[in-house]
Amino acid sequence: EEEHPLDGGAVPPRVVRVEPFFIDIAPVTNKDYGKFVRATYYETEAEKFGWSFVLSSFLPNASSLETAEVDPEAEDWVATDKAYWRNPEGPGTSYKYRENHPVVHVSHRDAAEYCKWVGKRLPGEREWEAAARAGHYGPNNRTLFVWGEEQNVSVAKDYANLWGEGSFPWENRAEDGWRGTSPVKSFKSNAFGLYDMTGNVWEWMRGGKHKSRIVRGASYVDSLDGSFNHAATLGARATLHGTTTTGNVGFRCVKSPRRRVEHHWVYENESDSGSQLVLEDADGHRQFSQYNQPQRKIETDDDEFEEEEDYDPTKPRPDERRGRKKVVKPRTLTSDEL
């Protein structure tokens, strides 16, 4: 397999099975997260650490750049004291009038705790990509972007909040109407009715290792062609330390539907001794074996003088009776993931 230079995904794409799930149509907003904090008195990791990363061009006091500490892997992001979700750019700034913007400065744990509070969870990476591609999985209809293959700002500005054609990080021409985060649902949705699957903020994914948590979707600092930062395609993917908090990472939640449990009857007799174990090797050859389970023997009296019972054709004869039990029907899945 090869890797697409922009998409980041495998070429040719792999076909995998994704179980049904519900997904939020937009990222979690400041208003949503505020309800969680007020109800639980939760303190985010940015508040505990006392700082978070802010884009250098967004700092209220430009003179602080002279002594500020920056991310060694992304020098345009400045470690800003007392920056967190309520003060997105640090002291003197506020999330007010941005209640419908995606919440930012949240770590992986901060996001997972919110999802748990609402009875949901973070999305798996395959779940997220299945929702983002909205039926355009390939190989014949796979596209780079939500809107298709057109790689120009004039088309992208209607679908995603990206940096645009200006020089990063000091010149943002706001072709899409926004220089930072934008209110959710400000742009056109994809074919599944989901908003901001590309751009606005990166989104935390479920799984990964603590030092290498996965984010998907790109953000408002990314470009179409990858000339700076990431290429904001449907396959855009990055990894961050689980405690990272920054002004361009948020999240959305998903939920698995409750599965219906099906039952069936298992009979026991001489020819059917119970459950069957099927072993399949790497070449697809199957070997069948059976567990020997104890039989339910029905004792009969062979006394020839006993009065013979009337035969009922709707009921099995005594010698045909079999014990049976109700068991959960196993769920069988097929996939070419492996």
Coordinates of C-alpha atoms in Angstrom, one line a residue:
E1 CA 0.0 0.0 0.0
E2 CA 1.1 3.6 -0.7
E3 CA 0.1 6.8 1.1
H4 CA -1.6 9.6 -0.7
P5 CA 0.6 12.7 -0.5
L6 CA -2.3 14.9 0.6
D7 CA -5.0 12.6 1.9
G8 CA -2.8 10.7 4.3
G9 CA -4.8 7.6 3.8
A10 CA -3.8 4.3 2.3
V11 CA -4.0 3.9 -1.5
P12 CA -5.8 1.8 -2.5
P13 CA -8.2 2.3 0.4
R14 CA -9.0 -0.6 2.7
V15 CA -12.7 -1.7 3.1
V16 CA -13.6 -2.2 6.8
R17 CA -16.8 -2.8 8.6
V18 CA -18.1 -0.1 11.0
E19 CA -20.9 -1.0 13.4
P20 CA -24.0 1.4 13.4
F21 CA -23.6 4.4 15.6
F22 CA -25.1 7.9 16.3
I23 CA -22.9 11.0 15.9
D24 CA -23.4 14.6 16.9
I25 CA -24.0 16.7 13.8
A26 CA -21.5 19.4 15.0
P27 CA -18.6 19.7 17.5
V28 CA -19.4 20.5 21.2
T29 CA -19.7 24.2 21.7
N30 CA -18.7 26.5 24.5
K31 CA -22.3 26.7 25.6
D32 CA -22.6 22.9 25.9
Y33 CA -19.3 22.6 27.7
G34 CA -20.3 25.4 30.1
K35 CA -23.3 23.4 31.2
F36 CA -21.1 20.4 32.0
V37 CA -18.7 22.5 34.0
R38 CA -21.4 24.2 36.0
A39 CA -23.1 20.9 36.7
T40 CA -20.0 19.0 37.8
Y41 CA -17.5 21.7 38.9
Y42 CA -15.1 20.1 36.5
E43 CA -11.7 21.7 36.1
T44 CA -9.9 21.2 32.8
E45 CA -6.3 20.3 32.5
A46 CA -5.4 23.7 31.1
E47 CA -6.7 25.2 34.3
K48 CA -4.7 22.8 36.4
F49 CA -1.5 23.4 34.5
G50 CA -2.1 27.1 34.4
W51 CA -1.4 27.6 30.7
S52 CA -2.3 26.5 27.2
F53 CA -1.2 27.1 23.6
V54 CA -2.4 30.2 21.7
L55 CA -1.6 31.1 18.1
S56 CA 1.0 33.9 18.1
S57 CA -1.0 36.2 15.9
F58 CA -4.0 36.0 18.3
L59 CA -2.2 37.2 21.4
P60 CA -3.7 40.4 22.8
N61 CA -0.2 41.7 23.8
A62 CA 2.3 41.2 21.0
S63 CA 5.2 42.3 23.2
S64 CA 4.8 39.0 25.2
L65 CA 6.3 37.2 22.1
E66 CA 9.8 38.3 23.1
T67 CA 9.8 36.2 26.3
A68 CA 7.2 33.6 25.6
E69 CA 7.8 29.9 25.4
V70 CA 6.7 28.2 22.2
D71 CA 6.1 24.7 21.1
P72 CA 9.4 23.4 19.7
E73 CA 7.5 21.4 17.0
A74 CA 5.2 24.3 16.1
E75 CA 6.8 27.7 16.9
D76 CA 3.8 29.7 16.0
W77 CA 2.0 28.4 19.1
V78 CA 2.8 30.2 22.3
A79 CA 2.4 28.8 25.8
T80 CA 0.1 31.4 27.3
D81 CA -0.5 31.7 31.1
K82 CA -4.1 31.4 32.2
A83 CA -5.4 30.5 28.8
Y84 CA -8.2 28.0 28.9
W85 CA -11.7 27.5 27.4
R86 CA -13.2 30.5 29.1
N87 CA -10.2 32.7 28.2
P88 CA -9.3 31.4 24.7
E89 CA -6.5 33.9 24.1
G90 CA -5.5 34.4 27.8
P91 CA -6.3 37.0 30.4
G92 CA -8.5 39.8 29.1
T93 CA -10.3 37.6 26.5
S94 CA -13.5 35.8 26.9
Y95 CA -15.6 33.1 25.2
K96 CA -18.6 35.5 25.5
Y97 CA -20.2 36.1 22.1
R98 CA -18.6 32.8 21.1
E99 CA -21.0 30.5 22.9
N100 CA -21.8 28.7 19.6
H101 CA -18.2 28.2 18.6
P102 CA -16.5 24.9 19.3
V103 CA -15.0 24.6 22.7
V104 CA -11.2 24.6 22.6
H105 CA -8.3 24.3 25.0
V106 CA -9.6 20.9 26.1
S107 CA -7.4 17.8 26.5
H108 CA -8.3 14.3 25.5
R109 CA -9.4 13.6 29.1
D110 CA -11.5 16.8 29.2
A111 CA -13.3 15.7 26.1
A112 CA -13.9 12.1 27.3
E113 CA -15.2 13.3 30.6
Y114 CA -17.8 15.5 28.9
C115 CA -18.9 12.6 26.6
K116 CA -19.3 10.4 29.7
W117 CA -21.4 13.0 31.4
V118 CA -23.9 13.1 28.4
G119 CA -24.0 9.3 28.1
K120 CA -21.8 9.2 25.0
R121 CA -18.2 8.6 24.1
L122 CA -15.5 9.9 21.7
P123 CA -15.7 8.5 18.1
G124 CA -13.4 5.8 16.9
E125 CA -11.2 6.8 14.0
R126 CA -13.0 4.6 11.5
E127 CA -16.4 5.8 12.7
W128 CA -15.3 9.4 12.2
E129 CA -14.0 8.8 8.7
A130 CA -17.1 6.8 7.7
A131 CA -19.2 9.8 8.8
A132 CA -16.9 12.4 7.2
R133 CA -16.7 10.7 3.8
A134 CA -20.5 10.4 3.8
G135 CA -20.7 7.6 1.3
H136 CA -17.6 8.6 -0.8
Y137 CA -15.5 5.7 0.3
G138 CA -14.1 4.6 -3.0
P139 CA -12.5 3.3 -5.0
N140 CA -14.7 4.9 -7.7
N141 CA -16.2 7.8 -5.8
R142 CA -13.6 8.6 -3.2
T143 CA -12.8 12.3 -3.0
L144 CA -10.1 14.4 -1.3
F145 CA -12.5 17.0 0.1
V146 CA -16.1 17.2 1.3
W147 CA -17.1 19.1 -1.8
G148 CA -15.2 17.0 -4.3
E149 CA -11.8 17.4 -5.9
E150 CA -11.7 21.1 -6.5
Q151 CA -8.6 22.5 -4.8
N152 CA -9.3 26.2 -4.7
V153 CA -10.4 28.6 -2.0
S154 CA -13.4 29.9 -3.9
V155 CA -15.1 26.5 -3.6
A156 CA -13.7 25.6 -0.2
K157 CA -14.9 28.8 1.6
D158 CA -18.5 27.6 1.4
Y159 CA -17.8 24.2 3.1
A160 CA -14.9 24.7 5.6
N161 CA -13.2 27.2 7.9
L162 CA -9.6 27.2 6.7
W163 CA -6.8 29.7 6.6
G164 CA -7.1 30.6 3.0
E165 CA -4.5 32.2 0.7
G166 CA -2.9 34.5 3.2
S167 CA 0.6 34.1 4.6
F168 CA 0.5 32.0 7.9
P169 CA 0.4 33.0 10.7
W170 CA 0.1 36.8 10.3
E171 CA -2.1 37.3 7.2
N172 CA -5.5 35.8 7.2
R173 CA -7.8 37.3 4.5
A174 CA -10.9 35.6 6.0
E175 CA -12.2 34.5 2.6
D176 CA -14.6 32.2 4.5
G177 CA -15.6 35.0 6.8
W178 CA -13.6 34.0 9.9
R179 CA -10.0 34.4 11.1
G180 CA -10.3 32.0 14.1
T181 CA -13.0 29.5 15.1
S182 CA -16.4 30.0 13.6
P183 CA -19.9 29.1 15.0
V184 CA -20.9 25.5 14.3
K185 CA -23.2 25.0 11.3
S186 CA -21.8 28.1 9.6
F187 CA -20.8 26.2 6.5
K188 CA -22.6 23.6 4.3
S189 CA -22.9 20.1 5.7
N190 CA -21.8 16.9 4.0
A191 CA -24.2 14.4 2.5
F192 CA -25.0 13.0 5.9
G193 CA -26.0 16.4 7.3
L194 CA -22.8 16.7 9.5
Y195 CA -21.1 20.0 9.9
D196 CA -17.4 21.0 10.3
M197 CA -16.0 17.6 9.5
T198 CA -13.3 19.5 7.7
G199 CA -11.8 22.7 9.2
N200 CA -12.7 24.8 12.2
V201 CA -11.1 22.6 14.9
W202 CA -9.3 19.3 15.0
E203 CA -11.3 16.6 16.8
W204 CA -10.1 14.2 19.4
M205 CA -10.6 10.5 18.6
R206 CA -11.1 7.5 20.9
G207 CA -8.1 5.2 21.4
G208 CA -4.4 5.6 20.7
K209 CA -1.7 5.9 23.3
H210 CA -1.6 8.6 25.9
K211 CA 1.5 10.2 24.3
S212 CA 0.1 9.8 20.8
R213 CA -3.7 10.5 20.8
I214 CA -5.3 10.9 17.4
V215 CA -7.0 14.0 16.1
R216 CA -8.9 14.2 12.8
G217 CA -10.5 16.8 10.5
A218 CA -7.9 19.7 10.3
S219 CA -8.6 23.2 11.6
Y220 CA -8.8 26.9 10.8
V221 CA -5.0 27.1 10.6
D222 CA -4.6 24.5 7.8
S223 CA -4.4 24.9 4.1
L224 CA -5.9 23.1 1.1
D225 CA -2.6 22.0 -0.5
G226 CA -0.5 21.4 2.6
S227 CA 1.8 24.3 1.8
F228 CA 1.7 25.2 5.4
N229 CA 0.5 23.2 8.4
H230 CA -1.7 20.2 7.3
A231 CA -3.7 19.7 4.0
A232 CA -7.3 19.9 5.1
T233 CA -8.5 16.8 3.3
L234 CA -11.0 14.1 4.5
G235 CA -8.0 12.0 5.5
A236 CA -6.3 14.8 7.5
R237 CA -4.8 13.1 10.6
A238 CA -2.4 14.1 13.4
T239 CA -1.3 12.9 16.8
L240 CA -0.9 14.9 20.0
H241 CA 0.0 14.1 23.6
G242 CA -3.1 13.4 25.5
T243 CA -2.6 16.4 27.8
T244 CA -2.2 18.9 24.9
T245 CA -4.5 21.8 25.0
T246 CA -4.6 24.4 22.3
G247 CA -6.8 26.9 20.5
N248 CA -7.6 24.7 17.5
V249 CA -8.6 21.4 19.0
G250 CA -12.1 20.4 20.1
F251 CA -14.3 17.3 19.8
R252 CA -17.7 15.8 19.1
C253 CA -19.4 12.8 20.7
V254 CA -20.9 9.5 19.4
K255 CA -23.1 6.8 20.9
S256 CA -23.6 3.2 20.1
P257 CA -27.2 2.0 19.8
R258 CA -28.4 -0.6 22.2
R259 CA -28.1 -4.0 20.6
R260 CA -31.1 -6.4 20.5
V261 CA -30.4 -9.7 22.1
E262 CA -31.7 -12.7 20.1
H263 CA -32.3 -16.1 21.5
H264 CA -32.8 -19.6 20.1
W265 CA -33.4 -23.1 21.3
V266 CA -30.6 -25.7 21.5
Y267 CA -31.7 -29.3 21.6
E268 CA -29.8 -32.2 23.2
N269 CA -29.9 -35.8 22.0
E270 CA -27.5 -38.4 20.8
S271 CA -26.9 -36.7 17.4
D272 CA -26.7 -33.2 18.8
S273 CA -24.5 -32.9 21.9
G274 CA -24.6 -29.1 22.1
S275 CA -22.6 -26.2 20.8
Q276 CA -20.3 -26.6 17.9
L277 CA -16.8 -25.2 17.7
V278 CA -15.5 -24.2 14.2
L279 CA -11.8 -23.6 13.8
E280 CA -10.6 -21.8 10.7
D281 CA -6.9 -21.6 9.6
A282 CA -5.2 -18.9 7.6
D283 CA -6.0 -20.7 4.4
G284 CA -9.8 -20.6 5.1
H285 CA -10.0 -24.4 5.8
R286 CA -12.5 -25.2 8.6
Q287 CA -12.5 -28.0 11.1
F288 CA -15.6 -28.8 13.1
S289 CA -15.6 -30.2 16.6
Q290 CA -18.3 -30.6 19.2
Y291 CA -18.3 -30.2 23.0
N292 CA -19.6 -33.2 24.8
Q293 CA -22.2 -31.8 27.1
P294 CA -24.2 -33.9 29.6
Q295 CA -27.3 -35.3 28.2
R296 CA -30.7 -35.1 29.8
K297 CA -31.8 -38.7 30.0
I298 CA -35.5 -39.5 30.2
E299 CA -36.2 -42.7 32.0
T300 CA -39.0 -44.8 30.8
D301 CA -40.7 -47.8 32.4
D302 CA -40.6 -50.9 30.2
D303 CA -43.2 -52.7 32.2
E304 CA -45.3 -54.7 29.6
F305 CA -48.3 -54.6 31.9
E306 CA -48.4 -50.8 32.1
E307 CA -51.4 -49.3 30.5
E308 CA -50.5 -47.8 27.1
E309 CA -51.0 -44.0 26.9
D310 CA -53.0 -42.5 24.1
Y311 CA -50.7 -41.4 21.3
D312 CA -50.9 -37.6 20.5
P313 CA -49.4 -36.9 17.0
T314 CA -48.8 -33.3 18.0
K315 CA -46.3 -34.3 20.7
P316 CA -43.1 -36.2 20.3
R317 CA -43.0 -39.8 21.5
P318 CA -41.2 -40.5 24.7
D319 CA -38.2 -42.0 22.9
E320 CA -38.0 -38.9 20.7
R321 CA -38.1 -36.3 23.5
R322 CA -35.1 -34.1 23.8
G323 CA -34.1 -31.6 26.4
R324 CA -33.7 -28.1 25.2
K325 CA -32.5 -24.8 26.6
K326 CA -32.7 -21.2 25.6
V327 CA -29.4 -19.6 24.7
V328 CA -28.2 -16.2 23.3
K329 CA -27.8 -16.4 19.5
P330 CA -24.3 -15.5 18.6
R331 CA -23.7 -12.5 16.4
T332 CA -21.7 -13.3 13.3
L333 CA -19.6 -10.5 11.6
T334 CA -17.6 -10.7 8.4
S335 CA -14.8 -8.3 7.6
D336 CA -11.7 -8.2 5.4
E337 CA -10.0 -5.8 7.9
L338 CA -7.4 -8.4 8.8

